[in-house]
Amino acid sequence: MQLYNSLSHKKEEFIPNEAGKVSMYTCGPTVYHFAHIGNLRSYIMEDVLEKYLRFTGLDVKRVMNITDVGHLTSDGDTGDDKMLKGAKREHKTVMEIAKFYTDAFFADCAKLNIKTPDVVVPATTYIDEFIRVISSLMDKGYAYEAGGNIYFDTSKLEKYYVFGDFSEEDLEVGVREGVEEDGNKRNKADFVLWFTKSKFDDQELKWESPWGVGYPGWHIECSCISMKNLGEYLDLHCGGIDNAFPHHTNEIAQSEAYLGHKWCNYWFHVHHLNTNSGKMSKSKGEFLTVSLLEEKGYDPLVYRYFCLLSHYRKSLVFSWENLDNAVTTFNKLIAKIAPLNQDKSGEIDKAEYDRLYKLFTDALDNDLNTAMGITVLYDVLKSKANAATKLALIAEFDKVLGLDLIKKAEAKAAAPAGGNNADIPAEVLELAEQRKAARKEKNFALADELRDKIAALGYEIKETRQGTAINKIG
Ligand code: AMP
Ligand code: ZN
């Protein structure tokens, strides 16, 4: 597979260190608030990458941190401890906030068919490990103490700005990150590994360390959690493009200083979801969540589909109109797949299967071209192959796309007399599908229960000679 590598600024053949295995690290969320759909764009595209690597037969181990220690995040623009701010906002403790928003994050991910990584590590559970690595950096002369904090000394590196092309604006953010206007730093780019000085009197989470009671810097989390779980040689590191500097730059600085050799070979960065007023961020502008999409009647998987229609290395503009266009084409796609379920008999047409399968892998092999992958779905539908072949291909591709295409098409086919099912919420269609299965198994009690659930959502379900009809009540 050809993958764009932010380190080399070009597409490269993806070759893992160990044949057949991939170590993959993802920067997880800062759990002080709900994830917005911009954050989730990054996680959706990283999920497609993981699914595709698995699809090609690689054995992927993926690790993610949860940032539950207070920091400036990649939003970087308020200079506040976001966890503490979140706790104050909701009159809860930092750990309560962290638990609530970690659960909310994974609930959103589940709705978007984003697989939970194999290992998920909250930063607060790794404090000893951070202290161990920071101590080693001190011993090796890469870190120094000043004004009570421990800093990484970037002047000790041959090259610090490894990703190269940063604008003045990006570098400004980097300078602000850490401790604002911090006169203790030896060099402008130095960053904090361990804080003992908090600007908050009521800083909640603090730990003993050889340098005094305090808390770790943000960047050290990812280096330590990755190295501990994935070893000294990392294949692939993912994150949103705003994380390239300073976060990933600092991760590389400290990991390679600690290890004494190159750490990670491939860097995968997802570009931003923007609104008309710029990058979607939690601290400014429109902040849209999965729950809000649902409240407005959008199926979360339509948002996933919307993301797949664009390349991950291009910024994507979100507007309701753009999302509505995605709803229309998604429903049309499902409507085209639905009739295939009527006649699944017949042998797989091997030649057509192989031809179309290759079109799909060619698209994804080309730097994860998901938009082209979706186009191949239409090629499948247009093909002269029989329904069995088409369904088999769509089921295969959906292992990567994660859009529940077959399930949704079956639900649609199950309720033909209900008129235009495009107007019926996916949740209702799914319950109808479960009810159909229950009836088939003669579990009428469950079938009735499901009918009641459907009624509670404002729909009634009727058996007619043409099949099952679903209609809005009233
Ligand atoms: P955070 O919770 O702020 O640490 O961010 C979680 C992830 O979302 C990181 O990988 C960020 O780079 C990414 N991210 C933040 N804002 C956006 C955005 N508007 N579009 C895409 N990804 C984003
Ligand atoms: Zn990280």
Short mmCIF file of C-alpha atoms and ligand atoms in Angstrom, two decimals:
data_model
loop_
_atom_site.label_atom_id
_atom_site.label_comp_id
_atom_site.label_asym_id
_atom_site.label_seq_id
_atom_site.Cartn_x
_atom_site.Cartn_y
_atom_site.Cartn_z
CA MET A 1 0.00 0.00 0.00
CA GLN A 2 1.17 3.51 -0.82
CA LEU A 3 0.73 5.83 2.13
CA TYR A 4 1.62 9.50 2.42
CA ASN A 5 4.22 9.95 5.14
CA SER A 6 4.27 13.37 6.80
CA LEU A 7 7.95 12.82 7.67
CA SER A 8 9.12 12.48 4.07
CA HIS A 9 6.30 14.57 2.54
CA LYS A 10 5.64 11.92 -0.06
CA LYS A 11 3.74 8.72 -0.70
CA GLU A 12 5.75 5.66 0.26
CA GLU A 13 5.18 1.94 0.16
CA PHE A 14 4.02 0.97 3.65
CA ILE A 15 6.41 -1.69 4.93
CA PRO A 16 6.09 -2.66 8.60
CA ASN A 17 9.18 -3.47 10.63
CA GLU A 18 8.07 -7.04 11.17
CA ALA A 19 6.54 -8.82 8.17
CA GLY A 20 2.80 -9.32 8.58
CA LYS A 21 2.47 -7.21 11.75
CA VAL A 22 1.70 -3.56 12.30
CA SER A 23 2.18 -1.50 15.44
CA MET A 24 -0.14 1.49 15.28
CA TYR A 25 -0.50 4.33 17.75
CA THR A 26 -3.27 6.91 17.87
CA CYS A 27 -3.46 10.05 19.98
CA GLY A 28 -6.68 9.70 21.93
CA PRO A 29 -9.12 12.38 23.02
CA THR A 30 -8.80 14.88 25.83
CA VAL A 31 -11.82 13.89 27.89
CA TYR A 32 -13.08 17.20 29.24
CA HIS A 33 -16.02 17.48 26.87
CA PHE A 34 -17.82 15.58 24.12
CA ALA A 35 -15.79 14.88 20.99
CA HIS A 36 -16.90 17.12 18.14
CA ILE A 37 -17.44 15.73 14.67
CA GLY A 38 -14.08 17.26 13.62
CA ASN A 39 -12.23 15.10 16.16
CA LEU A 40 -14.33 12.20 14.95
CA ARG A 41 -13.35 12.80 11.32
CA SER A 42 -9.79 12.00 12.39
CA TYR A 43 -10.86 8.87 14.24
CA ILE A 44 -13.07 7.70 11.36
CA MET A 45 -10.24 7.98 8.83
CA GLU A 46 -7.77 6.30 11.19
CA ASP A 47 -10.32 3.52 11.68
CA VAL A 48 -10.62 3.03 7.91
CA LEU A 49 -6.83 2.83 7.71
CA GLU A 50 -6.72 0.22 10.48
CA LYS A 51 -9.55 -1.76 8.89
CA TYR A 52 -7.82 -1.65 5.52
CA LEU A 53 -4.51 -2.84 6.92
CA ARG A 54 -6.35 -5.76 8.53
CA PHE A 55 -8.25 -6.34 5.26
CA THR A 56 -4.94 -6.82 3.46
CA GLY A 57 -4.05 -9.55 5.94
CA LEU A 58 -1.85 -7.61 8.35
CA ASP A 59 -2.04 -8.30 12.05
CA VAL A 60 -2.55 -4.84 13.57
CA LYS A 61 -2.04 -3.94 17.21
CA ARG A 62 -3.42 -0.49 17.89
CA VAL A 63 -2.90 1.52 21.04
CA MET A 64 -4.55 4.76 22.15
CA ASN A 65 -4.08 7.04 25.13
CA ILE A 66 -6.83 8.91 26.92
CA THR A 67 -5.71 12.37 28.00
CA ASP A 68 -7.22 12.70 31.44
CA VAL A 69 -4.45 14.82 32.93
CA GLY A 70 -5.14 18.50 32.44
CA HIS A 71 -3.36 20.23 29.56
CA LEU A 72 -3.64 22.68 26.82
CA THR A 73 -4.85 20.52 23.98
CA SER A 74 -4.26 20.85 20.29
CA ASP A 75 -6.86 23.62 20.34
CA GLY A 76 -4.10 25.39 22.21
CA ASP A 77 -5.78 28.72 22.28
CA THR A 78 -7.05 29.34 25.75
CA GLY A 79 -4.03 28.47 27.85
CA ASP A 80 -6.19 26.76 30.44
CA ASP A 81 -6.18 23.37 31.99
CA LYS A 82 -9.10 21.91 30.11
CA MET A 83 -9.79 19.01 32.47
CA LEU A 84 -9.95 21.33 35.45
CA LYS A 85 -12.09 23.78 33.53
CA GLY A 86 -14.46 20.95 32.56
CA ALA A 87 -14.69 19.82 36.18
CA LYS A 88 -15.45 23.34 37.38
CA ARG A 89 -18.03 23.82 34.63
CA GLU A 90 -19.90 20.70 35.72
CA HIS A 91 -19.22 20.86 39.47
CA LYS A 92 -17.57 17.47 39.38
CA THR A 93 -14.12 16.08 40.08
CA VAL A 94 -11.61 15.73 37.27
CA MET A 95 -11.84 11.93 37.47
CA GLU A 96 -15.64 12.04 37.23
CA ILE A 97 -15.39 14.25 34.17
CA ALA A 98 -12.78 11.95 32.65
CA LYS A 99 -14.91 8.83 33.19
CA PHE A 100 -18.05 10.45 31.81
CA TYR A 101 -16.44 11.81 28.64
CA THR A 102 -14.35 8.68 28.02
CA ASP A 103 -17.56 6.64 28.02
CA ALA A 104 -19.25 9.25 25.83
CA PHE A 105 -16.33 9.13 23.37
CA PHE A 106 -16.52 5.35 22.96
CA ALA A 107 -20.32 5.49 22.69
CA ASP A 108 -19.93 7.97 19.81
CA CYS A 109 -17.25 5.77 18.24
CA ALA A 110 -19.57 2.74 18.43
CA LYS A 111 -22.30 4.66 16.61
CA LEU A 112 -19.79 5.53 13.89
CA ASN A 113 -18.54 1.92 13.62
CA ILE A 114 -15.09 3.00 14.87
CA LYS A 115 -13.41 -0.02 16.39
CA THR A 116 -12.06 0.40 19.92
CA PRO A 117 -8.25 0.10 19.82
CA ASP A 118 -6.73 -3.11 21.18
CA VAL A 119 -5.20 -1.23 24.10
CA VAL A 120 -6.59 1.98 25.62
CA VAL A 121 -4.56 3.67 28.35
CA PRO A 122 -5.72 6.61 30.48
CA ALA A 123 -2.66 8.79 31.13
CA THR A 124 -3.37 8.87 34.89
CA THR A 125 -2.65 5.13 35.10
CA TYR A 126 0.89 5.51 33.72
CA ILE A 127 2.43 8.13 36.01
CA ASP A 128 5.25 5.82 37.19
CA GLU A 129 6.19 5.12 33.61
CA PHE A 130 6.32 8.83 32.77
CA ILE A 131 8.56 9.45 35.79
CA ARG A 132 10.85 6.60 34.74
CA VAL A 133 11.32 7.94 31.20
CA ILE A 134 11.72 11.56 32.34
CA SER A 135 14.37 10.42 34.88
CA SER A 136 16.21 8.66 32.09
CA LEU A 137 16.06 11.81 29.93
CA MET A 138 17.51 13.75 32.88
CA ASP A 139 20.31 11.16 33.24
CA LYS A 140 21.07 11.35 29.53
CA GLY A 141 21.29 15.14 29.64
CA TYR A 142 18.22 15.79 27.49
CA ALA A 143 16.20 17.36 30.28
CA TYR A 144 16.80 20.06 32.89
CA GLU A 145 15.08 21.50 35.91
CA ALA A 146 14.26 25.19 35.99
CA GLY A 147 11.88 27.12 38.21
CA GLY A 148 10.48 23.86 39.60
CA ASN A 149 9.53 22.33 36.23
CA ILE A 150 11.38 19.75 34.15
CA TYR A 151 11.98 20.75 30.53
CA PHE A 152 13.14 18.92 27.46
CA ASP A 153 16.22 20.62 25.99
CA THR A 154 15.58 20.85 22.25
CA SER A 155 19.07 22.30 21.59
CA LYS A 156 20.50 18.84 22.34
CA LEU A 157 18.91 17.44 19.17
CA GLU A 158 20.41 17.43 15.72
CA LYS A 159 17.05 18.28 14.22
CA TYR A 160 13.99 19.31 16.17
CA TYR A 161 11.49 20.47 13.52
CA VAL A 162 11.24 17.04 11.90
CA PHE A 163 8.05 17.66 9.97
CA GLY A 164 9.58 20.70 8.33
CA ASP A 165 7.06 22.91 6.71
CA PHE A 166 5.44 24.89 9.48
CA SER A 167 3.99 28.29 9.00
CA GLU A 168 4.86 31.13 11.36
CA GLU A 169 1.35 30.75 12.74
CA ASP A 170 1.90 27.07 13.61
CA LEU A 171 5.13 27.91 15.39
CA GLU A 172 3.42 30.64 17.37
CA VAL A 173 1.01 28.03 18.77
CA GLY A 174 3.98 25.86 19.66
CA VAL A 175 5.66 28.62 21.56
CA ARG A 176 2.50 29.32 23.49
CA GLU A 177 2.07 25.65 24.34
CA GLY A 178 3.38 24.51 27.72
CA VAL A 179 3.98 27.37 30.10
CA GLU A 180 3.08 30.76 28.71
CA GLU A 181 5.91 33.27 28.38
CA ASP A 182 8.03 30.96 30.42
CA GLY A 183 11.30 32.65 31.26
CA ASN A 184 12.72 29.40 32.66
CA LYS A 185 13.18 27.78 29.29
CA ARG A 186 16.67 27.68 27.85
CA ASN A 187 15.36 27.58 24.29
CA LYS A 188 12.10 28.85 22.85
CA ALA A 189 11.03 25.39 21.65
CA ASP A 190 11.78 23.57 24.94
CA PHE A 191 8.70 21.97 26.43
CA VAL A 192 7.64 20.75 29.85
CA LEU A 193 8.01 17.09 30.79
CA TRP A 194 6.90 17.51 34.40
CA PHE A 195 5.15 20.44 36.05
CA THR A 196 5.43 21.20 39.72
CA LYS A 197 4.15 24.73 39.26
CA SER A 198 0.48 24.90 38.38
CA LYS A 199 -1.16 28.22 37.83
CA PHE A 200 -4.24 26.74 39.49
CA ASP A 201 -4.27 26.78 43.30
CA ASP A 202 -6.83 23.99 43.23
CA GLN A 203 -4.98 21.75 40.74
CA GLU A 204 -6.69 18.45 41.53
CA LEU A 205 -4.53 15.69 40.15
CA LYS A 206 -0.97 15.68 41.46
CA TRP A 207 1.58 12.96 42.05
CA GLU A 208 4.83 12.56 43.97
CA SER A 209 7.95 12.66 41.80
CA PRO A 210 11.71 13.03 42.29
CA TRP A 211 11.23 16.72 41.35
CA GLY A 212 8.36 17.43 43.70
CA VAL A 213 4.60 16.98 43.68
CA GLY A 214 3.22 17.74 40.25
CA TYR A 215 1.86 16.33 37.02
CA PRO A 216 3.22 15.25 33.65
CA GLY A 217 3.37 17.25 30.44
CA TRP A 218 1.06 16.25 27.62
CA HIS A 219 3.56 14.93 25.09
CA ILE A 220 5.26 12.43 27.40
CA GLU A 221 1.98 10.48 27.63
CA CYS A 222 1.97 9.32 24.07
CA SER A 223 5.68 8.48 23.91
CA CYS A 224 5.53 6.34 27.05
CA ILE A 225 2.21 4.65 26.34
CA SER A 226 3.33 3.81 22.83
CA MET A 227 6.82 2.53 23.74
CA LYS A 228 5.52 0.47 26.67
CA ASN A 229 2.83 -1.28 24.61
CA LEU A 230 4.32 -1.34 21.12
CA GLY A 231 8.04 -1.47 21.73
CA GLU A 232 11.00 0.58 20.56
CA TYR A 233 10.12 0.53 16.87
CA LEU A 234 6.74 1.91 15.94
CA ASP A 235 5.36 1.41 12.44
CA LEU A 236 2.60 3.96 12.26
CA HIS A 237 1.51 6.96 14.30
CA CYS A 238 -1.80 8.74 13.63
CA GLY A 239 -3.46 11.98 14.61
CA GLY A 240 -5.10 15.13 13.34
CA ILE A 241 -2.82 17.47 11.38
CA ASP A 242 -2.84 20.04 14.19
CA ASN A 243 -1.02 17.48 16.32
CA ALA A 244 2.03 17.39 13.99
CA PHE A 245 3.38 20.44 15.75
CA PRO A 246 4.11 20.71 18.57
CA HIS A 247 2.70 17.45 19.91
CA HIS A 248 4.13 14.88 17.51
CA THR A 249 7.33 16.85 17.05
CA ASN A 250 7.84 16.69 20.82
CA GLU A 251 6.87 13.01 20.98
CA ILE A 252 9.61 12.26 18.45
CA ALA A 253 12.15 14.45 20.27
CA GLN A 254 11.73 12.73 23.62
CA SER A 255 11.18 9.17 22.33
CA GLU A 256 14.28 9.22 20.14
CA ALA A 257 16.37 10.92 22.81
CA TYR A 258 15.29 8.18 25.21
CA LEU A 259 15.75 5.27 22.78
CA GLY A 260 18.86 6.51 21.01
CA HIS A 261 17.48 5.56 17.58
CA LYS A 262 14.67 6.30 15.15
CA TRP A 263 11.30 5.56 16.70
CA CYS A 264 8.40 5.71 14.22
CA ASN A 265 8.56 5.19 10.46
CA TYR A 266 5.21 6.46 9.17
CA TRP A 267 3.16 9.46 10.27
CA PHE A 268 -0.46 9.60 9.15
CA HIS A 269 -2.16 12.97 9.62
CA VAL A 270 -5.82 13.66 8.96
CA HIS A 271 -6.66 17.17 7.84
CA HIS A 272 -9.30 19.28 9.49
CA LEU A 273 -13.01 19.43 9.37
CA ASN A 274 -13.79 23.09 8.89
CA THR A 275 -16.91 25.15 9.17
CA ASN A 276 -17.44 28.42 7.36
CA SER A 277 -15.69 30.16 10.24
CA GLY A 278 -12.59 27.92 10.16
CA LYS A 279 -11.40 24.79 11.93
CA MET A 280 -14.04 23.13 14.09
CA SER A 281 -12.76 23.40 17.65
CA LYS A 282 -14.18 23.06 21.10
CA SER A 283 -13.24 26.53 22.13
CA LYS A 284 -14.66 28.48 19.24
CA GLY A 285 -17.35 28.48 16.62
CA GLU A 286 -19.79 25.69 15.95
CA PHE A 287 -19.15 22.61 18.03
CA LEU A 288 -21.22 19.74 16.64
CA THR A 289 -21.54 16.35 18.29
CA VAL A 290 -22.87 12.96 17.23
CA SER A 291 -25.81 13.40 19.62
CA LEU A 292 -26.71 16.66 17.95
CA LEU A 293 -26.67 14.97 14.54
CA GLU A 294 -28.98 12.29 15.94
CA GLU A 295 -31.29 14.86 17.48
CA LYS A 296 -31.60 16.42 14.06
CA GLY A 297 -32.52 13.02 12.62
CA TYR A 298 -29.21 12.10 10.96
CA ASP A 299 -27.94 8.55 11.11
CA PRO A 300 -24.35 8.75 12.49
CA LEU A 301 -23.23 6.39 9.73
CA VAL A 302 -24.25 8.99 7.19
CA TYR A 303 -21.63 11.24 8.78
CA ARG A 304 -19.08 8.43 8.38
CA TYR A 305 -20.11 8.12 4.73
CA PHE A 306 -19.80 11.92 4.34
CA CYS A 307 -16.20 11.70 5.63
CA LEU A 308 -15.34 8.82 3.30
CA LEU A 309 -16.41 10.87 0.29
CA SER A 310 -13.35 13.10 0.75
CA HIS A 311 -9.66 12.34 0.91
CA TYR A 312 -8.21 12.46 4.42
CA ARG A 313 -5.41 14.80 3.28
CA LYS A 314 -7.79 17.53 2.20
CA SER A 315 -9.63 19.72 4.63
CA LEU A 316 -13.34 19.06 4.56
CA VAL A 317 -15.99 21.73 4.86
CA PHE A 318 -18.97 20.81 6.95
CA SER A 319 -22.34 22.37 6.19
CA TRP A 320 -25.84 21.04 6.68
CA GLU A 321 -26.36 21.26 2.94
CA ASN A 322 -23.28 19.10 2.29
CA LEU A 323 -24.48 16.58 4.85
CA ASP A 324 -27.96 16.53 3.30
CA ASN A 325 -26.41 15.77 -0.08
CA ALA A 326 -24.61 12.85 1.53
CA VAL A 327 -27.91 11.62 3.02
CA THR A 328 -29.49 11.62 -0.44
CA THR A 329 -26.69 9.69 -2.12
CA PHE A 330 -26.38 7.28 0.80
CA ASN A 331 -30.09 6.46 0.67
CA LYS A 332 -29.88 5.96 -3.08
CA LEU A 333 -26.96 3.60 -2.60
CA ILE A 334 -28.89 1.55 -0.04
CA ALA A 335 -31.95 1.55 -2.31
CA LYS A 336 -29.81 0.10 -5.13
CA ILE A 337 -28.38 -2.62 -2.90
CA ALA A 338 -31.74 -3.60 -1.35
CA PRO A 339 -33.23 -5.48 -4.35
CA LEU A 340 -30.12 -7.68 -4.58
CA ASN A 341 -31.36 -9.47 -1.50
CA GLN A 342 -34.34 -10.89 -3.38
CA ASP A 343 -32.28 -13.36 -5.36
CA LYS A 344 -29.05 -14.34 -3.72
CA SER A 345 -28.84 -17.70 -5.43
CA GLY A 346 -26.27 -18.40 -8.10
CA GLU A 347 -22.57 -18.98 -8.19
CA ILE A 348 -20.06 -16.22 -7.63
CA ASP A 349 -18.83 -14.90 -10.96
CA LYS A 350 -15.13 -15.26 -10.23
CA ALA A 351 -13.82 -13.10 -13.08
CA GLU A 352 -16.08 -10.16 -12.27
CA TYR A 353 -15.44 -10.61 -8.55
CA ASP A 354 -11.69 -10.43 -9.03
CA ARG A 355 -11.87 -7.49 -11.42
CA LEU A 356 -14.00 -5.38 -9.07
CA TYR A 357 -12.10 -6.48 -5.97
CA LYS A 358 -8.91 -5.22 -7.58
CA LEU A 359 -10.50 -1.88 -8.43
CA PHE A 360 -11.31 -1.47 -4.73
CA THR A 361 -7.88 -2.44 -3.44
CA ASP A 362 -6.23 -0.24 -6.09
CA ALA A 363 -8.23 2.71 -4.74
CA LEU A 364 -7.37 2.06 -1.10
CA ASP A 365 -3.77 1.16 -1.89
CA ASN A 366 -3.43 4.62 -3.36
CA ASP A 367 -3.04 6.53 -0.10
CA LEU A 368 -6.41 5.39 1.23
CA ASN A 369 -8.56 6.84 -1.52
CA THR A 370 -11.92 6.19 0.14
CA ALA A 371 -13.86 8.36 -2.30
CA MET A 372 -12.65 6.12 -5.12
CA GLY A 373 -13.53 3.09 -2.97
CA ILE A 374 -17.13 4.35 -2.79
CA THR A 375 -17.14 4.85 -6.56
CA VAL A 376 -16.19 1.19 -6.93
CA LEU A 377 -19.41 0.32 -5.07
CA TYR A 378 -21.29 1.90 -7.96
CA ASP A 379 -19.14 -0.05 -10.42
CA VAL A 380 -20.23 -3.20 -8.59
CA LEU A 381 -23.88 -2.23 -8.84
CA LYS A 382 -23.53 -1.46 -12.56
CA SER A 383 -21.66 -4.67 -13.28
CA LYS A 384 -23.24 -7.53 -15.23
CA ALA A 385 -22.41 -9.95 -12.41
CA ASN A 386 -25.26 -11.72 -10.58
CA ALA A 387 -26.69 -10.56 -7.24
CA ALA A 388 -24.69 -13.11 -5.24
CA THR A 389 -21.43 -11.75 -6.65
CA LYS A 390 -22.44 -8.16 -6.03
CA LEU A 391 -23.53 -8.84 -2.46
CA ALA A 392 -20.34 -10.75 -1.72
CA LEU A 393 -18.24 -7.83 -2.97
CA ILE A 394 -20.24 -5.21 -1.08
CA ALA A 395 -19.97 -7.25 2.12
CA GLU A 396 -16.19 -7.48 1.66
CA PHE A 397 -15.72 -3.78 0.95
CA ASP A 398 -17.88 -2.87 3.89
CA LYS A 399 -15.36 -4.56 6.19
CA VAL A 400 -13.24 -1.51 5.39
CA LEU A 401 -15.87 1.16 4.82
CA GLY A 402 -17.88 0.25 7.93
CA LEU A 403 -21.20 1.57 6.67
CA ASP A 404 -23.49 -1.40 7.52
CA LEU A 405 -24.48 -1.47 3.84
CA ILE A 406 -25.88 -5.00 3.78
CA LYS A 407 -27.73 -4.64 7.08
CA LYS A 408 -29.33 -1.39 5.98
CA ALA A 409 -30.23 -2.79 2.55
CA GLU A 410 -31.83 -5.85 4.18
CA ALA A 411 -33.81 -3.64 6.54
CA LYS A 412 -34.99 -1.63 3.58
CA ALA A 413 -35.92 -4.74 1.61
CA ALA A 414 -37.77 -6.14 4.63
CA ALA A 415 -40.29 -3.34 4.61
CA PRO A 416 -41.24 -2.82 0.97
CA ALA A 417 -44.88 -1.90 1.58
CA GLY A 418 -43.98 0.93 3.92
CA GLY A 419 -43.54 3.26 1.01
CA ASN A 420 -40.45 5.37 0.96
CA ASN A 421 -38.24 3.88 3.65
CA ALA A 422 -35.70 6.61 3.05
CA ASP A 423 -37.88 8.70 5.39
CA ILE A 424 -37.95 6.08 8.14
CA PRO A 425 -35.21 6.43 10.77
CA ALA A 426 -32.50 3.79 10.65
CA GLU A 427 -33.25 2.88 14.26
CA VAL A 428 -36.85 1.97 13.36
CA LEU A 429 -35.74 -0.02 10.32
CA GLU A 430 -33.29 -1.92 12.44
CA LEU A 431 -35.91 -2.74 15.09
CA ALA A 432 -38.21 -3.91 12.29
CA GLU A 433 -35.44 -6.16 11.06
CA GLN A 434 -34.91 -7.60 14.55
CA ARG A 435 -38.68 -8.14 14.84
CA LYS A 436 -38.71 -10.00 11.55
CA ALA A 437 -35.95 -12.29 12.84
CA ALA A 438 -37.84 -12.83 16.12
CA ARG A 439 -41.01 -13.81 14.23
CA LYS A 440 -39.04 -16.20 12.08
CA GLU A 441 -37.80 -17.88 15.24
CA LYS A 442 -41.38 -17.85 16.56
CA ASN A 443 -40.30 -15.70 19.49
CA PHE A 444 -43.56 -13.75 19.48
CA ALA A 445 -43.02 -12.22 22.90
CA LEU A 446 -39.83 -10.55 21.64
CA ALA A 447 -41.55 -9.59 18.39
CA ASP A 448 -44.30 -7.83 20.37
CA GLU A 449 -41.76 -6.10 22.55
CA LEU A 450 -40.00 -4.81 19.44
CA ARG A 451 -43.31 -3.66 17.98
CA ASP A 452 -43.88 -1.62 21.17
CA LYS A 453 -40.42 -0.11 20.90
CA ILE A 454 -41.16 0.88 17.32
CA ALA A 455 -44.47 2.39 18.44
CA ALA A 456 -42.66 4.37 21.14
CA LEU A 457 -40.59 5.92 18.34
CA GLY A 458 -43.79 6.98 16.58
CA TYR A 459 -44.10 4.21 13.95
CA GLU A 460 -46.51 1.34 13.49
CA ILE A 461 -45.71 -1.91 11.89
CA LYS A 462 -48.18 -4.06 9.94
CA GLU A 463 -47.99 -7.34 8.10
CA THR A 464 -49.51 -7.04 4.64
CA ARG A 465 -49.64 -9.39 1.70
CA GLN A 466 -46.80 -7.45 0.11
CA GLY A 467 -44.66 -7.73 3.22
CA THR A 468 -44.07 -5.66 6.33
CA ALA A 469 -45.30 -2.09 6.21
CA ILE A 470 -43.91 0.63 8.45
CA ASN A 471 -45.89 3.83 8.76
CA LYS A 472 -45.66 6.94 10.86
CA ILE A 473 -48.38 7.01 13.49
CA GLY A 474 -50.91 9.81 13.03
P1 AMP B 1 -8.15 16.54 21.27
O1 AMP B 1 -9.28 15.88 22.01
O2 AMP B 1 -8.26 18.03 21.18
O3 AMP B 1 -6.80 16.09 21.78
O4 AMP B 1 -8.25 16.06 19.75
C1 AMP B 1 -8.48 14.73 19.37
C2 AMP B 1 -8.10 14.50 17.92
O5 AMP B 1 -8.92 15.29 17.03
C3 AMP B 1 -6.66 14.89 17.59
O6 AMP B 1 -6.11 13.89 16.74
C4 AMP B 1 -6.81 16.21 16.86
O7 AMP B 1 -5.73 16.44 15.99
C5 AMP B 1 -8.09 15.98 16.09
N1 AMP B 1 -8.82 17.20 15.70
C6 AMP B 1 -9.04 18.32 16.43
N2 AMP B 1 -9.80 19.21 15.75
C7 AMP B 1 -10.05 18.66 14.52
C8 AMP B 1 -10.79 19.07 13.35
N3 AMP B 1 -11.44 20.23 13.29
N4 AMP B 1 -10.83 18.21 12.30
C9 AMP B 1 -10.20 17.00 12.35
N5 AMP B 1 -9.51 16.56 13.41
C10 AMP B 1 -9.43 17.36 14.50
ZN ZN B 2 -0.32 11.96 21.21
#
